[in-house]
Amino acid sequence: KYPGFRTECSIHRFSTLVNQSFETIIMATNSCLLLPILFLLLLSKICTTFQLSTIQSTYPIDSRRIKKRIFENTIKLHSSINDQNRSASSKERRDEEKRRMDRKKDVVLGKTSAIDGETNFSLDPTATEEQYLKQASKVEQEVFFQTELGLTELRNLCLEKSSKAFQRVFELRPHAYCWQAGIVNFYLGDCIGAAEIFAKSARTYETKFGLPGSEERIWRDACELKYLNDPSNKKQKPSKEMFKQVEETDEDCMDETRKVIRLAKDLFAASVNNDYSKLILSKAKLRAIGGTFGKNDKISDQKMWRVNSWFYLGLHYDAFGEYKESKKCMKMALRLCPSNGNGSDIIQILPLLHMSVRDWFDDDEFNIIDGNSHEKENSEKEKVDTPSGVTVDPIIVLSIRDSISKMKYDDLKNTLRIRGVSHTGPKEKLQTRLFNSLVGDVGLQ
């Protein structure tokens, strides 16, 4: 009834037999490319000449159809062999990538919860603060309110009221972390008490968060330098033993990543330890970051590098009693503050606070610091290069020369001796040797 049916069946049986033979030969020879191609060419030749004798006269065989089926099965076989040969690590990597893509839309931070049917807390600090106060004890609530009161009065430059609030906080919780209280004590003249607060705060911060308490350490060193260099304290024979030291913690977590804060920390630490090489280089680099500022320049300091550099330079000058230089730096810091000293960030308040306490607000014109003024100061207009041939920033050169000119003869000799440079001869030669030695280290620290 269907004459072509036997022909289709014969072709199907032949194709199945060919494929089975093909798979057997491939698996036996363990070849993935050469032998299958040769065998495929052989079968193609056979297919073009093969005829089924019982149906040759009526139903000729379509060799192209057989070739097509053999080719399709060859591709499938190659794919299966490649899957078997693929390494387990590659499979696992692909599976993990697939699972990651599937999970990508499952959890969204702030919107979805890891627990089915639950919702996260809203990202609202005010609401979180209210929830904390509702479940907090009366002591914790008073500590919170007194801390906020102290910070508010500090922003308002009311140091006496701020000090009373912070004292109440320490009465309720002696080990409270409140380093801003040290700033209040510093500007009220209690350097020893301020240094103790900063030392405890640095230890608490580094232990709890595993990060360096750089600001606390800077202010602790500033308290010590301020007290030791104050002429009014000479009669009391001040010494370093009077100041509480910061207890050292794990050194692995003590790497400061903020460039300006790291330089300021090195500057004050070197001043305390009489490391003049690091002191001079840190001061020069801070001065270079502060840069120049002309009349027509726009204020652009989003990272507040320049504000921090000018403020800590001014604080350092103030600690050594160089009030004229400190005043210039504080004016620059105040000028560069984006909120002119009225921001919520404590660093934006400090220049205004410092100038208010020192009573430096006057009718003097603002000192413009631009490139032209520096060129005039540098009458020699010399270009200084490092041993590697890199030209040094002129601001750094001027700062290094200025710092070296203020050093005593004995300090010059000790510094050169520590650096392994000849330390004999007159003072001018020692200054030149130290300058050349420090210029070579500008790009190494």
PDB file of N, CA and C in Angstrom, residues 299 304 307 332-341 347-349 351:
ATOM      1  N   ILE A 299      36.897  77.789  44.550  1.00  0.00           N
ATOM      2  CA  ILE A 299      37.128  76.816  45.613  1.00  0.00           C
ATOM      3  C   ILE A 299      36.596  75.463  45.163  1.00  0.00           C
ATOM      4  N   MET A 304      38.238  67.543  50.582  1.00  0.00           N
ATOM      5  CA  MET A 304      38.696  68.305  51.733  1.00  0.00           C
ATOM      6  C   MET A 304      40.152  68.004  52.083  1.00  0.00           C
ATOM      7  N   VAL A 307      41.695  71.566  52.910  1.00  0.00           N
ATOM      8  CA  VAL A 307      41.238  72.066  54.209  1.00  0.00           C
ATOM      9  C   VAL A 307      41.979  71.360  55.330  1.00  0.00           C
ATOM     10  N   MET A 332      43.569  80.218  55.623  1.00  0.00           N
ATOM     11  CA  MET A 332      43.421  79.460  54.386  1.00  0.00           C
ATOM     12  C   MET A 332      42.437  78.307  54.567  1.00  0.00           C
ATOM     13  N   ALA A 333      42.517  77.617  55.695  1.00  0.00           N
ATOM     14  CA  ALA A 333      41.584  76.512  55.952  1.00  0.00           C
ATOM     15  C   ALA A 333      40.153  77.014  56.027  1.00  0.00           C
ATOM     16  N   LEU A 334      39.953  78.142  56.693  1.00  0.00           N
ATOM     17  CA  LEU A 334      38.616  78.711  56.803  1.00  0.00           C
ATOM     18  C   LEU A 334      38.104  79.165  55.448  1.00  0.00           C
ATOM     19  N   ARG A 335      38.988  79.707  54.634  1.00  0.00           N
ATOM     20  CA  ARG A 335      38.592  80.163  53.303  1.00  0.00           C
ATOM     21  C   ARG A 335      38.162  78.986  52.421  1.00  0.00           C
ATOM     22  N   LEU A 336      38.799  77.858  52.577  1.00  0.00           N
ATOM     23  CA  LEU A 336      38.513  76.700  51.746  1.00  0.00           C
ATOM     24  C   LEU A 336      37.373  75.840  52.262  1.00  0.00           C
ATOM     25  N   CYS A 337      36.884  76.089  53.487  1.00  0.00           N
ATOM     26  CA  CYS A 337      35.773  75.308  54.024  1.00  0.00           C
ATOM     27  C   CYS A 337      34.530  75.518  53.160  1.00  0.00           C
ATOM     28  N   PRO A 338      33.891  74.461  52.687  1.00  0.00           N
ATOM     29  CA  PRO A 338      32.717  74.634  51.828  1.00  0.00           C
ATOM     30  C   PRO A 338      31.549  75.302  52.525  1.00  0.00           C
ATOM     31  N   SER A 339      31.464  75.177  53.850  1.00  0.00           N
ATOM     32  CA  SER A 339      30.343  75.769  54.582  1.00  0.00           C
ATOM     33  C   SER A 339      30.776  76.959  55.432  1.00  0.00           C
ATOM     34  N   ASN A 340      32.032  77.418  55.242  1.00  0.00           N
ATOM     35  CA  ASN A 340      32.563  78.539  56.026  1.00  0.00           C
ATOM     36  C   ASN A 340      32.466  78.313  57.536  1.00  0.00           C
ATOM     37  N   GLY A 341      32.690  77.070  57.948  1.00  0.00           N
ATOM     38  CA  GLY A 341      32.723  76.768  59.374  1.00  0.00           C
ATOM     39  C   GLY A 341      31.384  76.473  59.999  1.00  0.00           C
ATOM     40  N   ILE A 347      35.480  68.798  61.089  1.00  0.00           N
ATOM     41  CA  ILE A 347      36.650  69.447  60.500  1.00  0.00           C
ATOM     42  C   ILE A 347      36.293  70.821  59.953  1.00  0.00           C
ATOM     43  N   GLN A 348      35.041  71.030  59.565  1.00  0.00           N
ATOM     44  CA  GLN A 348      34.631  72.333  59.055  1.00  0.00           C
ATOM     45  C   GLN A 348      34.439  73.352  60.173  1.00  0.00           C
ATOM     46  N   ILE A 349      34.328  72.886  61.395  1.00  0.00           N
ATOM     47  CA  ILE A 349      34.145  73.782  62.535  1.00  0.00           C
ATOM     48  C   ILE A 349      35.483  74.192  63.149  1.00  0.00           C
ATOM     49  N   PRO A 351      38.611  75.147  62.064  1.00  0.00           N
ATOM     50  CA  PRO A 351      39.308  76.406  61.752  1.00  0.00           C
ATOM     51  C   PRO A 351      38.633  77.622  62.375  1.00  0.00           C
TER      52      PRO A 351
END
